CSV table of N, CA, C and O in Angstrom, one decimal:
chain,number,residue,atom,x,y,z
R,1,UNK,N,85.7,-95.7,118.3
R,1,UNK,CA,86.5,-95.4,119.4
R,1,UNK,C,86.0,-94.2,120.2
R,1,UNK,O,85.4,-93.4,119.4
R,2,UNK,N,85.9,-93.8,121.3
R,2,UNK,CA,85.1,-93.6,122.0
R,2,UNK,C,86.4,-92.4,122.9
R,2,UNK,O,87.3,-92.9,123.6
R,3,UNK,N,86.1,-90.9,122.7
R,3,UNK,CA,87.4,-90.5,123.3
R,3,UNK,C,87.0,-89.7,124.4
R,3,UNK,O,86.1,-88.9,124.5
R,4,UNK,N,88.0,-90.1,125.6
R,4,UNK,CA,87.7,-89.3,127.1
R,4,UNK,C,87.9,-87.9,127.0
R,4,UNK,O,88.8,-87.3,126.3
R,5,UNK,N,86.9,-87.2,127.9
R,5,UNK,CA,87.1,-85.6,127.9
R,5,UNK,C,88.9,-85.2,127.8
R,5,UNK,O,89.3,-84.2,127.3
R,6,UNK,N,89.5,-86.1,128.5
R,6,UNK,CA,90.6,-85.8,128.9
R,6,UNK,C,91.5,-85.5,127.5
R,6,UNK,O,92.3,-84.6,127.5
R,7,UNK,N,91.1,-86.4,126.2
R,7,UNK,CA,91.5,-86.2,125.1
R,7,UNK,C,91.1,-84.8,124.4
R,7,UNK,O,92.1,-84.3,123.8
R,8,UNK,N,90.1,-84.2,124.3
R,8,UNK,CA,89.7,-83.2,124.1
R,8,UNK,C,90.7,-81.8,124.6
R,8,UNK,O,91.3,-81.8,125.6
R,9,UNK,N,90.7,-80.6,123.6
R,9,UNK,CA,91.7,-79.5,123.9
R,9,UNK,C,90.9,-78.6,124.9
R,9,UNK,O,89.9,-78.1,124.5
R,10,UNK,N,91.4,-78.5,126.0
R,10,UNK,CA,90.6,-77.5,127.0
R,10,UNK,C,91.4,-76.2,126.7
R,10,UNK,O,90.8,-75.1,126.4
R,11,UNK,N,92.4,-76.3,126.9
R,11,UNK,CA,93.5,-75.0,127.1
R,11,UNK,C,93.4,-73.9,125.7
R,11,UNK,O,92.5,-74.3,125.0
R,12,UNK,N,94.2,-72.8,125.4
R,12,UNK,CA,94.7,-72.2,124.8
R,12,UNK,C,95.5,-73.0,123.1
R,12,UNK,O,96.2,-74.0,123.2
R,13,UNK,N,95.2,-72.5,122.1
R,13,UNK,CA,95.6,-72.9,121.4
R,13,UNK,C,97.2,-72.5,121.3
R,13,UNK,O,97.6,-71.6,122.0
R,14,UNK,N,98.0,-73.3,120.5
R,14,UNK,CA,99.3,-73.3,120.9
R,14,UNK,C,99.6,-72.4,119.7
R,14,UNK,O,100.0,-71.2,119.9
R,15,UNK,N,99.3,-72.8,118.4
R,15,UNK,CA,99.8,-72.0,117.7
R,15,UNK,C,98.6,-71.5,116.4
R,15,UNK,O,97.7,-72.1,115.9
R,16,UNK,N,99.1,-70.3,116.2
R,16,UNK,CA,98.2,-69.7,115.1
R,16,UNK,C,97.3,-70.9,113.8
R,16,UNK,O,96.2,-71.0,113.3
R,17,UNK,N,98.1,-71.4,113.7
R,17,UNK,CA,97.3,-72.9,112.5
R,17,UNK,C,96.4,-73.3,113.0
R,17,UNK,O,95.3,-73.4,112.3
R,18,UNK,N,96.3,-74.0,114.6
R,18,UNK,CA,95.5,-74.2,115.6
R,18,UNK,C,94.3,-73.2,115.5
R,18,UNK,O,93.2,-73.7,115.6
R,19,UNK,N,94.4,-72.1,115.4
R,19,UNK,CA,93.3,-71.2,116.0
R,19,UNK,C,92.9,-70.9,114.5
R,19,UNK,O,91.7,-70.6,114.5
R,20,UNK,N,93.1,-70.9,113.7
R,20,UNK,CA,92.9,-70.8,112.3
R,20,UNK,C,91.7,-71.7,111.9
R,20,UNK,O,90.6,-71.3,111.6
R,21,UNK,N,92.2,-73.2,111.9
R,21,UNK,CA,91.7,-74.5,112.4
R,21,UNK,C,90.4,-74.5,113.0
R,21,UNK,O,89.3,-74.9,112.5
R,22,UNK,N,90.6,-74.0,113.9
R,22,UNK,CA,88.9,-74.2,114.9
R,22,UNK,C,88.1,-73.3,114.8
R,22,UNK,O,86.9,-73.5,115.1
R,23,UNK,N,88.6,-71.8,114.3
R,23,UNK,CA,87.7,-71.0,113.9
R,23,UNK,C,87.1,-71.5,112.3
R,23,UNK,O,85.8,-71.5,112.1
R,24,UNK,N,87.8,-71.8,111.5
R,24,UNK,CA,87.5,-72.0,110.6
R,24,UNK,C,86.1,-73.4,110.7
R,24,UNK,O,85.3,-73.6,109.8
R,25,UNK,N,86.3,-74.3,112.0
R,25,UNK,CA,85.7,-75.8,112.0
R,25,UNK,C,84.1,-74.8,112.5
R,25,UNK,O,83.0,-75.0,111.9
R,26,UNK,N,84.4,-73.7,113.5
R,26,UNK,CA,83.0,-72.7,113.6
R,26,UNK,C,82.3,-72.2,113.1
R,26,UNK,O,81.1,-72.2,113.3
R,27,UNK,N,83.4,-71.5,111.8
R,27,UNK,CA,82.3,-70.9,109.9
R,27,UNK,C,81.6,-72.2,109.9
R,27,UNK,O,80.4,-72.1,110.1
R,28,UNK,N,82.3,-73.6,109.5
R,28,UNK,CA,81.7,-74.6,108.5
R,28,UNK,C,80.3,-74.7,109.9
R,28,UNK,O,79.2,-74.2,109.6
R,29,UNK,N,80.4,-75.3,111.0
R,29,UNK,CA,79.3,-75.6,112.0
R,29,UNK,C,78.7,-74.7,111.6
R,29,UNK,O,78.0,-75.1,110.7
R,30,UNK,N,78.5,-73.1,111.9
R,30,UNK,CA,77.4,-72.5,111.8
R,30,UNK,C,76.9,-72.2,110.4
R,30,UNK,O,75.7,-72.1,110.1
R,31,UNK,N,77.6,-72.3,109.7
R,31,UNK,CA,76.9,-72.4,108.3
R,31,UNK,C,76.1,-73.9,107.7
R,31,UNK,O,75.2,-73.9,106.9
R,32,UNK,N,76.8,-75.0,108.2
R,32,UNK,CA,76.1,-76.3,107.7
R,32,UNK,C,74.9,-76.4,109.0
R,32,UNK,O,74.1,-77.3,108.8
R,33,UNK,N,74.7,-75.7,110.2
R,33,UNK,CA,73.3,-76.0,111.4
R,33,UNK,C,72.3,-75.0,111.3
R,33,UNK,O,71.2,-75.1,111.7
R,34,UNK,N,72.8,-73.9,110.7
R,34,UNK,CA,71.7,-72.9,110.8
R,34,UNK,C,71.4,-72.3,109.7
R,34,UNK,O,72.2,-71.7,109.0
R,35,UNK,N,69.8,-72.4,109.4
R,35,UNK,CA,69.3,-72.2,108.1
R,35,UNK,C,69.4,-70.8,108.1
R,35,UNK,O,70.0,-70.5,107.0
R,36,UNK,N,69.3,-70.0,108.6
R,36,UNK,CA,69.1,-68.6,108.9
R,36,UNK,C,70.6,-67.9,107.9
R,36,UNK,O,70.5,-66.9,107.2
R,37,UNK,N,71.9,-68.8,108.1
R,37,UNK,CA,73.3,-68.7,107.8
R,37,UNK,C,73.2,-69.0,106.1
R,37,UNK,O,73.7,-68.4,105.2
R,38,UNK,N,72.3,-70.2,106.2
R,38,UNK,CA,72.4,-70.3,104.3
R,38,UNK,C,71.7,-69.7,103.8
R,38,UNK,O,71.7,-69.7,102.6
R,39,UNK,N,70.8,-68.9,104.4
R,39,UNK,CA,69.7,-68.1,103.9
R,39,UNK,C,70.0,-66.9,103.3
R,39,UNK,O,69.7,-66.2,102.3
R,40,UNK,N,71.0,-66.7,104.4
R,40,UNK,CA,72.4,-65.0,104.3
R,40,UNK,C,73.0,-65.7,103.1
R,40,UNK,O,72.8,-65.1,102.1
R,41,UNK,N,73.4,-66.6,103.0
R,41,UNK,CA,74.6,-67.4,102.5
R,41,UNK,C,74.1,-67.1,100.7
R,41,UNK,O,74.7,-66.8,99.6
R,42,UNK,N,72.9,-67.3,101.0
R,42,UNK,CA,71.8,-67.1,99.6
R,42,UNK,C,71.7,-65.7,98.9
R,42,UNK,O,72.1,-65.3,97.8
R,43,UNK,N,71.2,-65.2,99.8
R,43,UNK,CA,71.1,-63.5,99.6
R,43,UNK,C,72.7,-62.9,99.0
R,43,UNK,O,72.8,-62.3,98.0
R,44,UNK,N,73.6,-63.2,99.7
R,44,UNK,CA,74.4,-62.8,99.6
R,44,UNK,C,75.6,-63.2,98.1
R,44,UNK,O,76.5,-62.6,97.8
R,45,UNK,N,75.3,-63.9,97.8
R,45,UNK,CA,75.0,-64.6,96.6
R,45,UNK,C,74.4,-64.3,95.3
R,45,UNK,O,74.9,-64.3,94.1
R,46,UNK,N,73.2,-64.0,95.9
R,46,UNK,CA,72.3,-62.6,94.8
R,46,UNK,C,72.7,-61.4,94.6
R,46,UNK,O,72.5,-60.8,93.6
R,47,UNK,N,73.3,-61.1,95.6
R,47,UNK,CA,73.8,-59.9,95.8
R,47,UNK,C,75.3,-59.5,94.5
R,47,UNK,O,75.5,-58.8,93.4
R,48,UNK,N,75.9,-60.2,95.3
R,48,UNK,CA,77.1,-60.5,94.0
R,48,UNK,C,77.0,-60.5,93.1
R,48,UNK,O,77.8,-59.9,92.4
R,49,UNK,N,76.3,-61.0,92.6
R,49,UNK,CA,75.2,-61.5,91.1
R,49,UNK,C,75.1,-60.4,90.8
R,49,UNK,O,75.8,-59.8,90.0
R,50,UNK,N,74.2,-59.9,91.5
R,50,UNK,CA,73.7,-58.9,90.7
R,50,UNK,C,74.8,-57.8,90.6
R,50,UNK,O,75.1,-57.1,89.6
R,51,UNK,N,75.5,-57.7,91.7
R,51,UNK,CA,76.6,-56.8,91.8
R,51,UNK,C,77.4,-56.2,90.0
R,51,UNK,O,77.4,-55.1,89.4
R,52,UNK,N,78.0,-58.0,89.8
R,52,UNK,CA,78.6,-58.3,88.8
R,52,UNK,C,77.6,-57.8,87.6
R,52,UNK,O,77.9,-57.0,86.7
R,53,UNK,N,76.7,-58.3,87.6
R,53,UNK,CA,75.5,-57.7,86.5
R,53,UNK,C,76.0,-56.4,86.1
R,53,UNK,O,76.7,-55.8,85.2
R,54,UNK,N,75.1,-56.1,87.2
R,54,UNK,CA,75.4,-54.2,87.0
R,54,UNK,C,76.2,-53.6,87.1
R,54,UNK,O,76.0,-52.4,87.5
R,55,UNK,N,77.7,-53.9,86.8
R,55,UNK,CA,79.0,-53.6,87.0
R,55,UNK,C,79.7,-52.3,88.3
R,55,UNK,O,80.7,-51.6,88.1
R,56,UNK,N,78.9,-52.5,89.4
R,56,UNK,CA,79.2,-51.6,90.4
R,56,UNK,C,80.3,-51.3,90.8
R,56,UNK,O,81.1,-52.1,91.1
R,57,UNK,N,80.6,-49.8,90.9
R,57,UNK,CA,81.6,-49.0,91.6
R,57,UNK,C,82.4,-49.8,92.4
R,57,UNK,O,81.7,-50.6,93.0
R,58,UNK,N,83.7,-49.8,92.7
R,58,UNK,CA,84.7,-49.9,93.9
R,58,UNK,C,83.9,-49.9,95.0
R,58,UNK,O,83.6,-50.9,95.7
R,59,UNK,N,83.5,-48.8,95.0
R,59,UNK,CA,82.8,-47.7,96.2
R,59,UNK,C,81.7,-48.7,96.9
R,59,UNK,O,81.5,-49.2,98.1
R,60,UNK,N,81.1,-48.7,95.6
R,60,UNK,CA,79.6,-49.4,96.1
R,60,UNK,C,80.0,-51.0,96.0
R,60,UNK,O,79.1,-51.8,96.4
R,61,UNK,N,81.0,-51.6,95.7
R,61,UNK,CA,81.9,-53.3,96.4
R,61,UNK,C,81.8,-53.0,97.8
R,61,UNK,O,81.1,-53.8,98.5
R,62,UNK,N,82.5,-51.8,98.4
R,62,UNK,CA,82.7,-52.0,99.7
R,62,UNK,C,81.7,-51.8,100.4
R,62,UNK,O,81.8,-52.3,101.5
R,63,UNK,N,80.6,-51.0,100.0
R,63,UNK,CA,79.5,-51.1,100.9
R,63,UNK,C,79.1,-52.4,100.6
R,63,UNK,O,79.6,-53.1,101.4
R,64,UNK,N,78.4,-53.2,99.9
R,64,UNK,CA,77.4,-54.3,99.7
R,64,UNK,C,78.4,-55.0,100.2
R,64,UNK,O,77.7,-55.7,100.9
R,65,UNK,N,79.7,-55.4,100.6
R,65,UNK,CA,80.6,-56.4,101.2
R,65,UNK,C,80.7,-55.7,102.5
R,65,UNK,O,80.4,-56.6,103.3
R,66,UNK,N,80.9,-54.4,103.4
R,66,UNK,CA,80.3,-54.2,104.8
R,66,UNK,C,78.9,-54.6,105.0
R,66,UNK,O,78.5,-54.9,106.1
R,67,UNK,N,78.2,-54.6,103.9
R,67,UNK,CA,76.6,-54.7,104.5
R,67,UNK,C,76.4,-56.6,104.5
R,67,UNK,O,75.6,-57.2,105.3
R,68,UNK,N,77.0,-57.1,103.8
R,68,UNK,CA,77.2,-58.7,103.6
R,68,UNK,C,77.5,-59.0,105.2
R,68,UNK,O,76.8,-59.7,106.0
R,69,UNK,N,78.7,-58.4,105.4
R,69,UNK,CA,79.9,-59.0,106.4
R,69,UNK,C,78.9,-58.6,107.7
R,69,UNK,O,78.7,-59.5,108.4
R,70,UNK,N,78.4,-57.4,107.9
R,70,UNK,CA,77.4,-57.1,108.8
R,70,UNK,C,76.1,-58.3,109.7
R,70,UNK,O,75.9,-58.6,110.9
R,71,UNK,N,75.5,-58.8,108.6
R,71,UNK,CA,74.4,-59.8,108.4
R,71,UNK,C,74.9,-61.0,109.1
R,71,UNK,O,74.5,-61.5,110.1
R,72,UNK,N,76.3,-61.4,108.0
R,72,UNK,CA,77.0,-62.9,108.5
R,72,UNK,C,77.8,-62.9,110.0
R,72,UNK,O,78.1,-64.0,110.5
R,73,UNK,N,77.9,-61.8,110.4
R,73,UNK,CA,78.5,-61.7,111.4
R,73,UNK,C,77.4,-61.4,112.8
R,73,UNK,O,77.5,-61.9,113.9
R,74,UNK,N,76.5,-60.6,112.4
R,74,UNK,CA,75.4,-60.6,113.8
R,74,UNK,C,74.7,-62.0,113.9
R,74,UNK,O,74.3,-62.6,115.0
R,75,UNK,N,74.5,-62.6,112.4
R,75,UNK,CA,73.7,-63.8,112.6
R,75,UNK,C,74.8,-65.1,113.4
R,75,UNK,O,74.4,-66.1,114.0
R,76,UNK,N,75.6,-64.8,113.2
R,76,UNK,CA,76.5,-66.0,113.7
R,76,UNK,C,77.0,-65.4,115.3
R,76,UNK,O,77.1,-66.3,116.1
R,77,UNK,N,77.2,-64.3,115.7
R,77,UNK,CA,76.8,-64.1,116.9
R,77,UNK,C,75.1,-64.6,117.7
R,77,UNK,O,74.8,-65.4,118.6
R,78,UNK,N,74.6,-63.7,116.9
R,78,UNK,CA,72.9,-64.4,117.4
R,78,UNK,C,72.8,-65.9,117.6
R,78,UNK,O,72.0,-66.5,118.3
R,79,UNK,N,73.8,-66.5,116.9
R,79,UNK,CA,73.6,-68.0,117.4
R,79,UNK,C,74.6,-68.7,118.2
R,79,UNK,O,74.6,-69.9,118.7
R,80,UNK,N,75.6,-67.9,118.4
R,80,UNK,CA,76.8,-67.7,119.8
R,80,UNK,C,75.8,-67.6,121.3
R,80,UNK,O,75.8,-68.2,122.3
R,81,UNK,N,75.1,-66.5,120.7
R,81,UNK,CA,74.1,-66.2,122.4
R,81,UNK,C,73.0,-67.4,122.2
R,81,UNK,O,73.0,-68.2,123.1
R,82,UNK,N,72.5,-67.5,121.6
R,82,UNK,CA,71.4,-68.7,121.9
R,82,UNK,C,71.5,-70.1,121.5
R,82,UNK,O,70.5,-70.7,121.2
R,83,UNK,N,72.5,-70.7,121.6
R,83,UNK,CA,73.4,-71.6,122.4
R,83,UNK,C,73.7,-71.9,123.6
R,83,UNK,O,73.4,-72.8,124.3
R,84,UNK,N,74.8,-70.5,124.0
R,84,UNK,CA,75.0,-70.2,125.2
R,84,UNK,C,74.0,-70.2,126.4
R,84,UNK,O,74.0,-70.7,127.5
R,85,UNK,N,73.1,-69.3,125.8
R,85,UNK,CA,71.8,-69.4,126.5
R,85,UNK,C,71.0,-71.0,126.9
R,85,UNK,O,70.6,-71.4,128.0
R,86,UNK,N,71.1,-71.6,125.9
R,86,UNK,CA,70.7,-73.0,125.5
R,86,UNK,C,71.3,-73.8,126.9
R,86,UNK,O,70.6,-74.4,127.7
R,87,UNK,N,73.2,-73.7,127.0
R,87,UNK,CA,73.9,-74.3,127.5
R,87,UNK,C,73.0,-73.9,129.4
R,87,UNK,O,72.5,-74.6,130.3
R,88,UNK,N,73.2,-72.4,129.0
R,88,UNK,CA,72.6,-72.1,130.7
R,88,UNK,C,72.0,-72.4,131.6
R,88,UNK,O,72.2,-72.4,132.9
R,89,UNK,N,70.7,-72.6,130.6
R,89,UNK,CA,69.3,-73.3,131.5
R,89,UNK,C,68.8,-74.3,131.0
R,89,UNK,O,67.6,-74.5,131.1
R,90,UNK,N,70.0,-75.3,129.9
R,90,UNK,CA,69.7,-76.3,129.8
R,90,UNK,C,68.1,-76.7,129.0
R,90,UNK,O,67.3,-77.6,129.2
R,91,UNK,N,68.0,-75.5,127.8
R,91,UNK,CA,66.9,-75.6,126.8
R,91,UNK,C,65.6,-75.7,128.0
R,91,UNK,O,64.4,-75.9,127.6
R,92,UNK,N,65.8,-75.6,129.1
R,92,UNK,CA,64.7,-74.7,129.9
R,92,UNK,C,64.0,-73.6,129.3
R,92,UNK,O,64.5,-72.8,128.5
R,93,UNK,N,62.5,-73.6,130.0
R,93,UNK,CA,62.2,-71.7,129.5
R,93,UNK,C,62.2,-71.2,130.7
R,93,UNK,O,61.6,-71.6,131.7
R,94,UNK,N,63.3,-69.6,130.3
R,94,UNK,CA,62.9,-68.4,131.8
R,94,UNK,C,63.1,-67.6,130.9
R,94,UNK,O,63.7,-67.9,129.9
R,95,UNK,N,62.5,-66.6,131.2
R,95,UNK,CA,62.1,-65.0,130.8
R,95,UNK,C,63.1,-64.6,130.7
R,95,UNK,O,63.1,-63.8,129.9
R,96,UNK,N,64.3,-64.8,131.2
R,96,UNK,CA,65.5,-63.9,131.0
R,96,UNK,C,66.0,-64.1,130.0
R,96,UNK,O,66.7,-63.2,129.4
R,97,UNK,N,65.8,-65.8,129.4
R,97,UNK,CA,66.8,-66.5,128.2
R,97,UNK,C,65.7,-65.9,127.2
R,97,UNK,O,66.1,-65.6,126.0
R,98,UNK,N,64.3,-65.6,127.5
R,98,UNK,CA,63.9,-65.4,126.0
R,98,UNK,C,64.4,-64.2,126.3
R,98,UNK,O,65.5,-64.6,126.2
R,99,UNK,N,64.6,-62.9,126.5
R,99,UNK,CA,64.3,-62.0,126.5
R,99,UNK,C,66.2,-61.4,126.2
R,99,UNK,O,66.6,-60.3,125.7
R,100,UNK,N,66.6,-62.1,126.4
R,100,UNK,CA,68.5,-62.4,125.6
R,100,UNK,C,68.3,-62.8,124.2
R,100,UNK,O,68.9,-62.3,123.3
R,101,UNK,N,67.5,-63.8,124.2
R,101,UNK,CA,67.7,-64.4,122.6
R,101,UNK,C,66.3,-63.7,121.8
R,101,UNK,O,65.8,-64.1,120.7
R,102,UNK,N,65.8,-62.8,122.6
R,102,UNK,CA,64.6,-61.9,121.4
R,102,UNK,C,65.5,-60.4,121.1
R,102,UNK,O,65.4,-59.6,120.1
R,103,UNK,N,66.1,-60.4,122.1
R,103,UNK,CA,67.3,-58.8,121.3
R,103,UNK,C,68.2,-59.5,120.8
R,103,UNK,O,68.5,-58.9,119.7
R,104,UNK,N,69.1,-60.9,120.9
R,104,UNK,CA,70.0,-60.9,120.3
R,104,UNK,C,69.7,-61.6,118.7
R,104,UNK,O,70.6,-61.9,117.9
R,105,UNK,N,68.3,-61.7,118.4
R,105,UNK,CA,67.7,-61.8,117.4
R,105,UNK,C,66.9,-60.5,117.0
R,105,UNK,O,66.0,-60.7,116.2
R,106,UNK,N,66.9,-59.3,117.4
R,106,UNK,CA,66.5,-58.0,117.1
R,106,UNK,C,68.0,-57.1,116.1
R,106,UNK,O,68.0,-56.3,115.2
R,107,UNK,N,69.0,-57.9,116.9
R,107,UNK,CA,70.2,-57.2,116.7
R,107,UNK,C,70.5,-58.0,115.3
R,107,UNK,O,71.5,-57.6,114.7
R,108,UNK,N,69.5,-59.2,114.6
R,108,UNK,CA,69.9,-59.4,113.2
R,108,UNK,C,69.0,-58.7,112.7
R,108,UNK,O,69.4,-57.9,111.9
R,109,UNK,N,67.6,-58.9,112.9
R,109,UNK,CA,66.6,-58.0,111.9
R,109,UNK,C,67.3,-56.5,111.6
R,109,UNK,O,67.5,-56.1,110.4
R,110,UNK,N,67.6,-55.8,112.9
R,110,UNK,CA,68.0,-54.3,112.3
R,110,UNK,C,69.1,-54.1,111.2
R,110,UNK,O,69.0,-53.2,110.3
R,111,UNK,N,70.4,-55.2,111.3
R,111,UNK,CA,71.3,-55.1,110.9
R,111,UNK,C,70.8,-55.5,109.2
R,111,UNK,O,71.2,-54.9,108.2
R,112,UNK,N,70.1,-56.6,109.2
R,112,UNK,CA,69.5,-57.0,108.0
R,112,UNK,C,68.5,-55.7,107.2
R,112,UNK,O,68.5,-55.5,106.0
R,113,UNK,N,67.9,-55.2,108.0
R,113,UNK,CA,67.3,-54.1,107.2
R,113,UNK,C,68.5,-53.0,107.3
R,113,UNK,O,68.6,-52.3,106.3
R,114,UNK,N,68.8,-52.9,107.7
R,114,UNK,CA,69.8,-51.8,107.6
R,114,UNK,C,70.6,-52.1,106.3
R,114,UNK,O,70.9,-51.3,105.4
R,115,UNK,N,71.0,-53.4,106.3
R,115,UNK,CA,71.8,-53.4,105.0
R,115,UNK,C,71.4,-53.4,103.6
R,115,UNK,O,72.0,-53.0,102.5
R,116,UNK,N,69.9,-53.9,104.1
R,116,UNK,CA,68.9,-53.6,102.7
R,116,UNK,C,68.9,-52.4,102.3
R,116,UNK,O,69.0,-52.3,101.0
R,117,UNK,N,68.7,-51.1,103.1
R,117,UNK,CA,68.7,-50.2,103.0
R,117,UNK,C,69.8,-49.8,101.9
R,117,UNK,O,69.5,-49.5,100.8
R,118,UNK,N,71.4,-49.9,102.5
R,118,UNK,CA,72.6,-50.2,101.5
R,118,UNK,C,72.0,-50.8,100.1
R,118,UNK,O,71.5,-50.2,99.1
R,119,UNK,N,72.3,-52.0,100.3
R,119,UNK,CA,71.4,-52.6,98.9
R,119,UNK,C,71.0,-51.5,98.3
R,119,UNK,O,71.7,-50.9,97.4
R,120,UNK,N,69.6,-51.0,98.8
R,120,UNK,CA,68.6,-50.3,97.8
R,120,UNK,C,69.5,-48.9,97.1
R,120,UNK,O,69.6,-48.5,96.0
R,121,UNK,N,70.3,-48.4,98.3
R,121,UNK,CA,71.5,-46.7,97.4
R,121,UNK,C,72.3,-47.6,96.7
R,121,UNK,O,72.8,-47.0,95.7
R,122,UNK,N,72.8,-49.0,96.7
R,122,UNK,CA,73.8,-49.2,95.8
R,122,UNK,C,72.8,-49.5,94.4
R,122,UNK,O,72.8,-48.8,93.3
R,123,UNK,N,72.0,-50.4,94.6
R,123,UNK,CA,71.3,-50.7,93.0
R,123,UNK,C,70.2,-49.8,92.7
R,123,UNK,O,70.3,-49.5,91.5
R,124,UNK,N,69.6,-49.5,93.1
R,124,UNK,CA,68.4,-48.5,92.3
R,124,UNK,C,68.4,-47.8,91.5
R,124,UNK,O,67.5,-47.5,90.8
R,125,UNK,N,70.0,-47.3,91.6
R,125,UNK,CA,70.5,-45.9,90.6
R,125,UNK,C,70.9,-46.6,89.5
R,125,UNK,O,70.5,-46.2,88.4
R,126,UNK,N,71.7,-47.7,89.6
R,126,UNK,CA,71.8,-48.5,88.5
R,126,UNK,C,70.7,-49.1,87.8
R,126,UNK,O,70.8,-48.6,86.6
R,127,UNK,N,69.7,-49.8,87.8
R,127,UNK,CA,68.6,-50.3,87.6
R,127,UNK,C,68.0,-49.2,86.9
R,127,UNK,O,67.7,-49.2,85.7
R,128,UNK,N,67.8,-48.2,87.8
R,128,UNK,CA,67.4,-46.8,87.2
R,128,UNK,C,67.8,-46.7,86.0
R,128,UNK,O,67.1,-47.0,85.1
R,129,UNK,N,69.5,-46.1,85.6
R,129,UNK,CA,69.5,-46.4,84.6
R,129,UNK,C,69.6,-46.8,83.5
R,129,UNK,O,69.9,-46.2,82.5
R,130,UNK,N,69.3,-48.2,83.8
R,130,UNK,CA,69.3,-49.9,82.9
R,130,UNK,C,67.2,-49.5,82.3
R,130,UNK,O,66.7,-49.6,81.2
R,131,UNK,N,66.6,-49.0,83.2
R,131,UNK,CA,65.5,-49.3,83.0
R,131,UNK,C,64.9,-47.6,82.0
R,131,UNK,O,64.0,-47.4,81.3
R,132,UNK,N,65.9,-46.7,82.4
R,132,UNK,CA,65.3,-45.1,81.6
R,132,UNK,C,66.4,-44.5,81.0
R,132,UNK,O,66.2,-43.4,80.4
């Protein structure tokens, strides 16, 4: 069956379950289209792991879970704009679209090293001393 745009929800969602719903239908899309998403999805994974391993602080939960949430969230923006971008000029190339989707893929590298950064003050000291 074959449904007219007309069937499709253009407007405002009506009620909170609704918007719950469709944001939620956006986690699963960006996570099941973009490898970049299961890659975080992986890391982040390890992360935990190891977390639990090394029995980490409260303290150091909330950073490795801001530094997690950081990652999953610019990388799923970054694929908000290069879409959009996509939509704009119609998977055309102009200089302006790469030059949107090379910062708004700059704006994951930093955040990703930056969070490594986190990573390395949460576990090192532990490891440290597991290993002396």
């Amino acid at each position: 069956m074959r449904m007219d745009s007309n069937d499709k929800q253009t407007g405002k969602n009506k009620t909170f379950f609704r918007s719950v719903r469709h944001a939620l239908t956006g986690v699963r899309t960006a996570f099941t289209e973009e490898d970049n998403l299961k890659r975080d999805a992986t890391f982040s994974i390890v992360v935990i792991l190891l977390g639990f391993m090394l029995r980490v602080s409260a303290w150091d939960w909330l950073l490795l879970s801001i530094a997690i949430a950081i990652v999953v969230i610019s990388e799923m923006w970054n694929t908000v704009f290069e879409n959009m971008v996509d939509l704009v000029v119609h998977h055309q190339y102009d200089p302006l679209a790469k030059k949107i989707k090379d910062m708004s893929a700059g704006t994951v590298l930093l955040t990703a090293f930056f969070s490594s950064l986190i990573g390395l003050y949460v576990f090192v000291p532990y490891l440290w001393r597991m290993l002396f």
